[in-house]
Coordinates of N, CA and C in Angstrom, one line a residue:
M29 N -41.1 -120.0 -39.3 CA -41.8 -118.8 -39.3 C -40.9 -117.6 -39.1
K30 N -41.0 -116.6 -39.9 CA -40.2 -115.4 -39.7 C -41.1 -114.2 -39.5
L31 N -40.8 -113.4 -38.5 CA -41.5 -112.2 -38.1 C -40.5 -111.0 -38.0
Y32 N -41.0 -109.9 -38.3 CA -40.2 -108.7 -38.0 C -41.0 -107.8 -37.0
L33 N -40.4 -107.6 -35.8 CA -41.0 -106.8 -34.8 C -40.1 -105.6 -34.5
P34 N -40.6 -104.4 -34.8 CA -39.7 -103.2 -34.6 C -39.4 -103.0 -33.1
F35 N -40.2 -103.6 -32.2 CA -39.9 -103.3 -30.8 C -40.5 -104.5 -30.0
L36 N -39.7 -105.0 -29.1 CA -40.2 -106.1 -28.2 C -39.6 -105.8 -26.8
L37 N -40.5 -105.8 -25.9 CA -40.1 -105.6 -24.5 C -40.5 -106.9 -23.8
L38 N -39.5 -107.7 -23.2 CA -39.8 -109.0 -22.6 C -39.0 -109.0 -21.3
I39 N -39.7 -109.3 -20.3 CA -39.1 -109.5 -19.0 C -38.8 -111.0 -18.8
I40 N -37.5 -111.4 -18.5 CA -37.2 -112.8 -18.3 C -36.6 -113.0 -16.9
L41 N -36.7 -114.2 -16.5 CA -36.0 -114.6 -15.2 C -35.1 -115.8 -15.6
A42 N -33.8 -115.6 -15.5 CA -32.9 -116.6 -15.9 C -32.3 -117.4 -14.8
D43 N -32.2 -118.7 -14.9 CA -31.4 -119.5 -14.0 C -30.2 -120.0 -14.8
I44 N -29.1 -119.6 -14.4 CA -27.9 -119.8 -15.2 C -26.9 -120.6 -14.4
S45 N -26.4 -121.7 -14.9 CA -25.4 -122.6 -14.2 C -24.0 -122.1 -14.6
L46 N -23.2 -121.7 -13.6 CA -21.9 -121.1 -13.7 C -20.9 -121.9 -13.0
A47 N -19.7 -121.8 -13.5 CA -18.5 -122.3 -12.7 C -17.9 -121.0 -12.1
A48 N -17.4 -121.1 -10.9 CA -16.9 -119.9 -10.2 C -15.7 -120.3 -9.4
S49 N -14.9 -119.3 -9.1 CA -13.7 -119.5 -8.2 C -13.9 -118.6 -7.0
I50 N -13.4 -119.1 -5.9 CA -13.5 -118.4 -4.6 C -12.4 -118.7 -3.8
T51 N -11.8 -117.8 -3.0 CA -10.7 -118.1 -2.1 C -11.3 -117.9 -0.7
I52 N -11.1 -118.9 0.2 CA -11.5 -118.8 1.6 C -10.3 -118.9 2.4
V53 N -10.4 -118.2 3.6 CA -9.2 -118.1 4.5 C -9.7 -118.3 5.9
P54 N -8.8 -118.6 6.9 CA -9.3 -118.7 8.3 C -10.0 -117.5 8.7
D55 N -11.0 -117.6 9.5 CA -11.7 -116.4 10.0 C -11.9 -116.5 11.6
A56 N -11.4 -117.5 12.3 CA -11.5 -117.5 13.7 C -10.6 -118.6 14.2
D57 N -10.0 -118.4 15.4 CA -9.2 -119.5 16.1 C -10.1 -120.4 16.8
I58 N -9.8 -121.7 16.6 CA -10.5 -122.8 17.4 C -9.6 -123.3 18.4
V59 N -8.4 -123.7 18.0 CA -7.3 -124.1 19.0 C -6.0 -123.4 18.6
T60 N -5.3 -122.9 19.6 CA -4.1 -122.1 19.3 C -2.9 -122.7 20.0
N61 N -3.1 -123.5 21.1 CA -2.0 -124.1 21.8 C -1.0 -123.0 22.2
S62 N 0.3 -123.3 21.9 CA 1.3 -122.3 22.3 C 1.8 -121.4 21.1
W63 N 1.1 -121.4 20.0 CA 1.5 -120.5 18.9 C 1.2 -119.1 19.3
T64 N 2.0 -118.2 18.7 CA 1.9 -116.8 19.0 C 1.8 -116.0 17.6
T65 N 1.2 -114.9 17.5 CA 0.6 -114.1 18.6 C -0.9 -114.2 18.3
T66 N -1.7 -114.5 19.4 CA -3.2 -114.6 19.1 C -3.8 -113.2 19.1
P67 N -4.9 -113.0 18.3 CA -5.5 -114.1 17.5 C -4.6 -114.5 16.3
L68 N -4.6 -115.8 16.1 CA -3.7 -116.3 15.0 C -4.3 -116.0 13.6
W69 N -5.6 -116.2 13.5 CA -6.2 -116.2 12.1 C -6.0 -114.9 11.4
S70 N -6.1 -113.8 12.1 CA -6.0 -112.5 11.4 C -4.6 -112.2 10.8
K71 N -3.6 -113.0 11.3 CA -2.2 -112.8 10.8 C -2.0 -113.5 9.5
I72 N -2.8 -114.5 9.2 CA -2.6 -115.4 8.1 C -3.7 -115.3 7.0
A73 N -4.7 -114.4 7.2 CA -5.9 -114.4 6.4 C -5.6 -113.4 5.2
D74 N -4.4 -113.3 4.7 CA -4.2 -112.5 3.5 C -3.8 -113.3 2.3
S75 N -3.7 -112.7 1.2 CA -3.5 -113.5 0.0 C -2.1 -114.2 0.0
A76 N -2.1 -115.5 -0.4 CA -0.9 -116.2 -0.5 C 0.0 -115.7 -1.6
E77 N -0.6 -115.0 -2.6 CA 0.1 -114.4 -3.7 C 0.9 -113.2 -3.3
A78 N 0.4 -112.5 -2.3 CA 1.1 -111.3 -1.8 C 0.9 -111.1 -0.3
P79 N 1.5 -112.1 0.4 CA 1.3 -112.0 1.9 C 2.0 -110.8 2.5
D80 N 1.4 -110.3 3.6 CA 1.9 -109.1 4.2 C 3.1 -109.2 5.1
G81 N 3.6 -110.4 5.3 CA 4.8 -110.6 6.1 C 4.6 -110.7 7.6
T82 N 3.3 -110.6 8.0 CA 3.0 -110.8 9.4 C 2.8 -112.3 9.6
V83 N 3.6 -112.9 10.6 CA 3.6 -114.3 10.7 C 3.0 -114.8 12.1
I84 N 2.6 -116.0 12.1 CA 2.4 -116.7 13.4 C 3.5 -117.7 13.6
T85 N 3.8 -117.9 14.9 CA 5.1 -118.7 15.2 C 4.7 -119.8 16.2
S86 N 5.3 -121.0 15.8 CA 5.0 -122.2 16.7 C 5.9 -122.1 17.9
P87 N 5.7 -123.0 18.9 CA 6.6 -123.1 20.0 C 7.9 -123.8 19.5
L88 N 8.9 -123.9 20.3 CA 10.2 -124.5 19.9 C 10.0 -126.0 19.7
N89 N 10.6 -126.6 18.7 CA 10.6 -128.0 18.4 C 9.1 -128.5 18.4
P90 N 8.2 -128.0 17.6 CA 6.8 -128.3 17.7 C 6.5 -129.8 17.3
S91 N 5.5 -130.3 18.0 CA 5.1 -131.7 17.7 C 3.6 -131.7 17.4
S92 N 3.1 -132.9 17.2 CA 1.6 -133.0 16.9 C 0.7 -132.5 18.0
T93 N 1.2 -132.5 19.2 CA 0.4 -131.9 20.3 C 0.3 -130.4 20.2
D94 N 1.1 -129.8 19.3 CA 1.1 -128.3 19.2 C 0.2 -127.9 17.9
L95 N -0.8 -128.7 17.7 CA -1.7 -128.5 16.5 C -2.4 -127.2 16.7
I96 N -2.9 -126.6 15.6 CA -3.7 -125.4 15.6 C -4.9 -125.7 14.7
N97 N -6.0 -125.0 14.9 CA -7.2 -125.3 14.2 C -8.0 -124.0 14.0
F98 N -8.5 -123.8 12.7 CA -9.2 -122.6 12.3 C -10.5 -122.9 11.7
S99 N -11.5 -122.0 11.9 CA -12.8 -122.2 11.3 C -12.7 -121.5 9.9
L100 N -13.6 -122.0 9.0 CA -13.7 -121.4 7.7 C -15.2 -121.2 7.4
N101 N -15.7 -120.0 7.6 CA -17.2 -119.8 7.6 C -17.7 -119.1 6.4
E102 N -16.9 -119.1 5.3 CA -17.4 -118.5 4.0 C -18.6 -119.3 3.5
I103 N -19.6 -118.5 3.0 CA -20.7 -119.1 2.4 C -20.4 -119.4 1.0
V104 N -20.4 -120.7 0.6 CA -20.1 -121.1 -0.8 C -21.3 -121.5 -1.5
E105 N -21.6 -121.0 -2.7 CA -22.7 -121.4 -3.5 C -22.3 -122.6 -4.5
G106 N -23.2 -123.5 -4.7 CA -22.9 -124.6 -5.6 C -22.0 -125.7 -5.0
Q107 N -21.6 -126.6 -5.8 CA -20.8 -127.7 -5.4 C -19.3 -127.4 -5.6
V108 N -18.4 -127.8 -4.6 CA -17.0 -127.6 -4.8 C -16.5 -128.8 -5.6
D109 N -15.8 -128.5 -6.7 CA -15.2 -129.5 -7.6 C -13.7 -129.7 -7.4
Q110 N -13.1 -128.6 -7.0 CA -11.6 -128.6 -6.8 C -11.2 -127.7 -5.7
V111 N -10.2 -128.1 -5.0 CA -9.6 -127.2 -4.0 C -8.1 -127.2 -4.1
I112 N -7.5 -126.1 -4.0 CA -6.0 -125.9 -3.9 C -5.7 -125.4 -2.5
I113 N -5.1 -126.2 -1.7 CA -4.7 -125.7 -0.4 C -3.3 -125.1 -0.5
I114 N -3.2 -123.9 0.0 CA -1.9 -123.1 -0.1 C -1.5 -122.6 1.2
V115 N -0.2 -122.8 1.5 CA 0.4 -122.2 2.8 C 1.7 -121.6 2.4
H116 N 2.0 -120.4 3.0 CA 3.2 -119.7 2.8 C 3.9 -119.8 4.2
A117 N 5.1 -120.5 4.3 CA 5.7 -120.8 5.6 C 7.2 -121.0 5.5
R118 N 7.8 -121.1 6.6 CA 9.3 -121.4 6.7 C 9.6 -121.9 8.1
R119 N 10.8 -122.4 8.2 CA 11.3 -122.8 9.6 C 12.3 -121.7 10.0
S120 N 12.6 -121.7 11.3 CA 13.6 -120.8 11.8 C 15.0 -121.2 11.3
S121 N 16.0 -120.4 11.5 CA 17.3 -120.7 11.0 C 18.0 -121.7 11.8
V122 N 17.4 -122.1 13.0 CA 18.0 -123.1 13.8 C 18.0 -124.5 13.0
A123 N 19.0 -125.3 13.1 CA 19.1 -126.5 12.4 C 17.9 -127.4 12.8
G124 N 17.3 -128.2 11.9 CA 16.3 -129.1 12.3 C 15.4 -129.3 11.1
D125 N 14.6 -130.4 11.1 CA 13.7 -130.8 10.0 C 12.3 -130.6 10.5
V126 N 11.6 -129.6 9.9 CA 10.2 -129.4 10.3 C 9.3 -129.4 9.1
S127 N 8.0 -129.8 9.4 CA 7.0 -129.8 8.3 C 5.6 -129.5 8.9
L128 N 4.7 -129.3 7.9 CA 3.3 -129.1 8.3 C 2.4 -130.0 7.6
N129 N 1.3 -130.5 8.2 CA 0.2 -131.1 7.6 C -1.0 -130.3 7.7
L130 N -1.7 -130.0 6.6 CA -2.9 -129.1 6.6 C -4.0 -130.0 6.1
S131 N -5.0 -130.2 6.9 CA -6.2 -131.0 6.6 C -7.5 -130.2 6.6
W132 N -8.3 -130.2 5.6 CA -9.5 -129.5 5.5 C -10.7 -130.5 5.8
F133 N -11.5 -130.2 6.8 CA -12.6 -131.0 7.2 C -13.9 -130.3 7.0
N134 N -14.9 -131.1 6.6 CA -16.2 -130.5 6.4 C -17.0 -130.3 7.7
T135 N -18.2 -129.8 7.6 CA -18.9 -129.4 8.8 C -19.1 -130.6 9.8
T136 N -19.2 -131.8 9.3 CA -19.5 -133.0 10.1 C -18.2 -133.7 10.5
G137 N -17.0 -133.1 10.2 CA -15.7 -133.7 10.6 C -15.1 -134.6 9.6
G138 N -15.8 -134.7 8.4 CA -15.2 -135.6 7.3 C -14.0 -134.9 6.6
L139 N -13.0 -135.7 6.3 CA -11.8 -135.1 5.6 C -12.2 -134.8 4.2
I140 N -11.9 -133.6 3.7 CA -12.1 -133.3 2.3 C -10.8 -133.4 1.5
A141 N -9.7 -132.8 2.1 CA -8.4 -132.8 1.4 C -7.3 -132.5 2.4
S142 N -6.1 -133.0 2.1 CA -5.0 -132.8 3.0 C -3.6 -132.7 2.3
I143 N -2.7 -131.9 2.8 CA -1.4 -131.8 2.1 C -0.3 -131.8 3.2
D144 N 0.8 -132.3 2.8 CA 2.0 -132.2 3.7 C 3.1 -131.4 3.0
T145 N 3.6 -130.4 3.7 CA 4.6 -129.5 3.0 C 5.9 -130.2 2.7
G146 N 6.2 -131.3 3.5 CA 7.6 -131.8 3.4 C 8.5 -130.8 4.2
S147 N 9.8 -131.0 4.1 CA 10.7 -130.2 4.9 C 10.6 -128.7 4.6
L148 N 10.4 -127.9 5.5 CA 10.3 -126.5 5.3 C 11.7 -125.9 5.2
T149 N 11.9 -124.9 4.3 CA 13.2 -124.2 4.2 C 13.2 -123.0 5.2
T150 N 14.3 -122.3 5.2 CA 14.4 -121.1 6.1 C 13.9 -119.8 5.4
T151 N 13.4 -120.0 4.1 CA 12.9 -118.8 3.4 C 11.4 -119.0 3.2
L152 N 10.6 -118.0 3.4 CA 9.2 -118.1 3.2 C 8.9 -118.6 1.8
T153 N 8.2 -119.7 1.8 CA 8.0 -120.4 0.5 C 6.5 -120.9 0.4
T154 N 6.0 -120.9 -0.8 CA 4.6 -121.3 -1.0 C 4.5 -122.8 -1.2
Y155 N 3.8 -123.5 -0.4 CA 3.5 -125.0 -0.6 C 2.1 -125.2 -0.9
H156 N 1.8 -126.0 -1.9 CA 0.4 -126.2 -2.2 C 0.1 -127.6 -2.8
G157 N -1.2 -128.0 -2.7 CA -1.7 -129.2 -3.2 C -3.0 -129.0 -3.9
T158 N -3.3 -129.7 -5.0 CA -4.5 -129.5 -5.8 C -5.3 -130.8 -5.8
F159 N -6.6 -130.8 -5.5 CA -7.4 -132.0 -5.3 C -8.7 -131.8 -6.0
A160 N -9.1 -132.9 -6.8 CA -10.4 -133.0 -7.3 C -11.4 -133.5 -6.2
V161 N -12.4 -132.8 -6.0 CA -13.4 -133.2 -4.9 C -14.8 -133.1 -5.5
A162 N -15.7 -133.5 -4.7 CA -17.2 -133.4 -5.1 C -17.9 -133.2 -3.8
V163 N -17.9 -131.9 -3.3 CA -18.5 -131.6 -2.0 C -19.6 -130.7 -2.1
N164 N -20.8 -131.0 -1.5 CA -21.9 -130.2 -1.5 C -21.6 -129.0 -0.6
R165 N -22.1 -127.8 -1.0 CA -21.8 -126.6 -0.3 C -22.3 -126.6 1.2
T166 N -23.3 -127.4 1.5 CA -23.7 -127.5 2.9 C -22.7 -128.1 3.8
Y167 N -21.7 -128.8 3.2 CA -20.7 -129.4 4.0 C -19.4 -128.6 4.0
V168 N -19.4 -127.5 3.2 CA -18.3 -126.6 3.2 C -18.5 -125.4 4.1
N169 N -19.7 -124.9 4.1 CA -19.9 -123.8 5.0 C -19.7 -124.2 6.5
N170 N -19.0 -123.4 7.2 CA -18.7 -123.8 8.6 C -17.7 -125.0 8.7
S171 N -16.8 -125.1 7.8 CA -15.8 -126.2 7.8 C -14.6 -125.7 8.7
F172 N -13.6 -126.5 8.8 CA -12.4 -126.1 9.6 C -11.1 -126.7 9.0
L173 N -10.0 -126.1 9.3 CA -8.7 -126.4 8.9 C -7.8 -126.8 10.1
L174 N -7.3 -128.0 10.1 CA -6.5 -128.5 11.1 C -5.0 -128.5 10.6
I175 N -4.1 -128.0 11.4 CA -2.7 -127.9 11.0 C -1.9 -128.6 12.1
I176 N -1.1 -129.6 11.7 CA -0.3 -130.4 12.6 C 1.1 -130.3 12.2
P177 N 2.0 -129.7 13.1 CA 3.4 -129.6 12.8 C 4.2 -130.9 13.3
S178 N 5.3 -131.1 12.7 CA 6.2 -132.1 13.2 C 7.7 -131.6 13.1
S179 N 8.6 -132.0 13.9 CA 9.9 -131.6 13.8 C 10.9 -132.5 14.5
S180 N 12.2 -132.3 14.1 CA 13.3 -133.0 14.8 C 14.5 -132.1 14.6
G181 N 15.3 -132.1 15.6 CA 16.5 -131.2 15.5 C 16.7 -130.4 16.8
V182 N 17.4 -129.3 16.6 CA 17.8 -128.5 17.8 C 16.8 -127.3 17.9
L183 N 15.7 -127.5 18.4 CA 14.7 -126.4 18.8 C 14.3 -125.5 17.6
P184 N 14.0 -126.1 16.4 CA 13.5 -125.3 15.4 C 12.1 -124.8 15.6
Q185 N 11.7 -123.7 15.0 CA 10.3 -123.2 15.0 C 9.7 -123.1 13.6
I186 N 8.4 -122.9 13.5 CA 7.7 -122.7 12.2 C 7.1 -121.4 12.2
E187 N 7.1 -120.7 11.1 CA 6.4 -119.4 10.9 C 5.5 -119.6 9.7
I188 N 4.3 -119.1 9.9 CA 3.3 -119.2 8.8 C 2.9 -117.8 8.5
D189 N 2.9 -117.4 7.2 CA 2.6 -116.1 6.8 C 1.2 -116.0 6.2
A190 N 0.7 -117.0 5.5 CA -0.6 -117.0 4.8 C -1.1 -118.4 4.6
I191 N -2.5 -118.5 4.6 CA -3.1 -119.8 4.3 C -4.3 -119.4 3.4
N192 N -4.4 -120.0 2.2 CA -5.6 -119.8 1.3 C -6.1 -121.2 0.9
L193 N -7.4 -121.3 0.7 CA -8.1 -122.4 0.1 C -8.7 -121.9 -1.2
N194 N -8.2 -122.2 -2.4 CA -8.8 -121.7 -3.6 C -9.8 -122.8 -4.1
L195 N -11.1 -122.4 -4.2 CA -12.1 -123.4 -4.6 C -12.6 -123.1 -5.9
T196 N -12.9 -124.2 -6.7 CA -13.6 -124.1 -8.0 C -15.0 -124.7 -7.7
T197 N -16.1 -124.0 -8.0 CA -17.4 -124.5 -7.8 C -18.2 -124.5 -9.1
S198 N -19.3 -125.4 -9.1 CA -20.2 -125.5 -10.2 C -21.6 -125.4 -9.7
N199 N -22.5 -125.4 -10.7 CA -23.9 -125.4 -10.4 C -24.3 -124.2 -9.5
T200 N -23.7 -123.1 -9.7 CA -24.0 -121.9 -9.1 C -25.2 -121.2 -9.8
T201 N -26.3 -120.9 -9.2 CA -27.5 -120.4 -9.8 C -27.5 -118.9 -9.7
L202 N -27.6 -118.2 -10.9 CA -27.7 -116.8 -10.9 C -29.1 -116.4 -11.4
K203 N -29.8 -115.7 -10.6 CA -31.2 -115.2 -11.0 C -31.1 -113.7 -11.4
A204 N -31.7 -113.4 -12.5 CA -31.6 -112.0 -12.9 C -32.9 -111.6 -13.8
N205 N -33.4 -110.5 -13.5 CA -34.5 -110.0 -14.4 C -33.8 -109.3 -15.6
G206 N -34.2 -109.7 -16.8 CA -33.6 -109.1 -18.0 C -34.7 -108.5 -18.9
T207 N -34.3 -107.5 -19.7 CA -35.2 -106.9 -20.6 C -34.6 -107.0 -22.0
I208 N -35.4 -107.5 -22.9 CA -35.0 -107.6 -24.3 C -35.7 -106.6 -25.2
T209 N -35.0 -105.7 -25.9 CA -35.6 -104.7 -26.7 C -35.2 -105.0 -28.2
G210 N -36.1 -104.6 -29.0 CA -36.0 -104.9 -30.5 C -35.0 -103.9 -31.1
P211 N -34.9 -103.9 -32.5 CA -35.8 -104.8 -33.2 C -35.4 -106.2 -33.1
V212 N -36.5 -107.1 -33.0 CA -36.3 -108.5 -33.0 C -36.7 -109.0 -34.4
T213 N -35.7 -109.6 -35.1 CA -35.9 -109.8 -36.6 C -36.2 -111.3 -36.9
N214 N -36.0 -112.2 -36.0 CA -36.1 -113.6 -36.4 C -36.6 -114.5 -35.3
F215 N -37.7 -115.2 -35.5 CA -38.1 -116.3 -34.6 C -38.0 -117.6 -35.5
T216 N -37.2 -118.5 -35.0 CA -37.0 -119.8 -35.8 C -37.3 -121.0 -34.9
G217 N -38.1 -121.9 -35.4 CA -38.3 -123.2 -34.7 C -39.0 -123.1 -33.4
E218 N -39.1 -124.2 -32.7 CA -39.8 -124.3 -31.4 C -39.0 -123.6 -30.3
N219 N -37.6 -123.9 -30.4 CA -36.7 -123.1 -29.5 C -36.2 -122.0 -30.3
F220 N -36.7 -120.8 -30.1 CA -36.4 -119.7 -31.1 C -35.3 -118.8 -30.5
T221 N -34.7 -118.1 -31.4 CA -33.7 -117.1 -31.1 C -34.3 -115.7 -31.2
L222 N -34.0 -115.0 -30.2 CA -34.4 -113.6 -30.2 C -33.2 -112.8 -30.6
Q223 N -33.1 -112.3 -31.8 CA -31.9 -111.5 -32.2 C -32.1 -110.1 -31.8
G224 N -31.8 -109.8 -30.6 CA -32.0 -108.5 -30.1 C -30.9 -108.3 -29.1
K225 N -31.1 -107.5 -28.0 CA -30.2 -107.3 -27.0 C -30.7 -107.5 -25.7
C226 N -29.9 -108.1 -24.8 CA -30.4 -108.5 -23.4 C -29.6 -107.8 -22.4
D227 N -30.1 -107.0 -21.5 CA -29.4 -106.4 -20.4 C -30.1 -106.9 -19.2
A228 N -29.3 -107.6 -18.3 CA -29.8 -108.2 -17.1 C -29.2 -107.5 -15.9
N229 N -29.9 -106.5 -15.5 CA -29.6 -105.8 -14.2 C -28.1 -105.5 -14.1
G230 N -27.5 -105.0 -15.1 CA -26.1 -104.6 -15.1 C -25.1 -105.7 -15.4
L231 N -25.6 -106.9 -15.7 CA -24.7 -108.0 -16.1 C -24.3 -107.8 -17.5
S232 N -23.4 -108.6 -18.0 CA -22.9 -108.4 -19.4 C -24.1 -108.6 -20.3
S233 N -24.1 -107.8 -21.4 CA -25.2 -107.9 -22.4 C -24.9 -109.1 -23.3
A234 N -25.9 -109.6 -23.9 CA -25.8 -110.7 -24.9 C -26.6 -110.3 -26.1
E235 N -26.0 -110.4 -27.3 CA -26.7 -110.0 -28.5 C -27.7 -111.1 -28.9
N236 N -27.5 -112.3 -28.7 CA -28.4 -113.4 -29.1 C -28.9 -114.1 -27.8
V237 N -30.1 -114.1 -27.6 CA -30.7 -114.7 -26.4 C -31.5 -115.9 -26.8
Y238 N -31.2 -117.1 -26.2 CA -31.9 -118.3 -26.6 C -32.9 -118.7 -25.5
V239 N -34.1 -119.0 -26.0 CA -35.3 -119.2 -25.1 C -35.7 -120.7 -25.3

């Protein structure tokens, strides 16, 4: 069936499944031990792509007892399918072998993903690990990041400049009221095409809208 309508005004409510990317960063200290300078989280909550150079510093010759812990309270929509854990860090110029383990835990304390930097250099360097995961958003909101240092040598220290968790999510629902205006020139089949224009509250327009 073909119809020509010079004008059509139609209000729609769309549920759209989207893939999205979001970066979350520490937003509060849980455990600081002897690291300086508190609050720690605010010094490392900048972009790992362009860190501001403000660092947090471990005690001398740090061990697993000098762990630090941060909360991550970002509200995430949808399911998390992938996480990239990124840390920008270095060791002091004092001789020694130091490394960091970063472990991301969900709300109930279950491990989501973990990376080990290996031996840190004396230059601020980006270390990262990419993991495929399948985590419901309810377990991501109010999660936390545990950082455990290890070292050997003559009193080295660790400096951290930035920590980011880059998440890829799916099944994000977007609800929008849309208006389709004519002319609408073609209705075809049971699932018909409205060949007009759709503006959804400032979202990108679509020339063909499928119903």
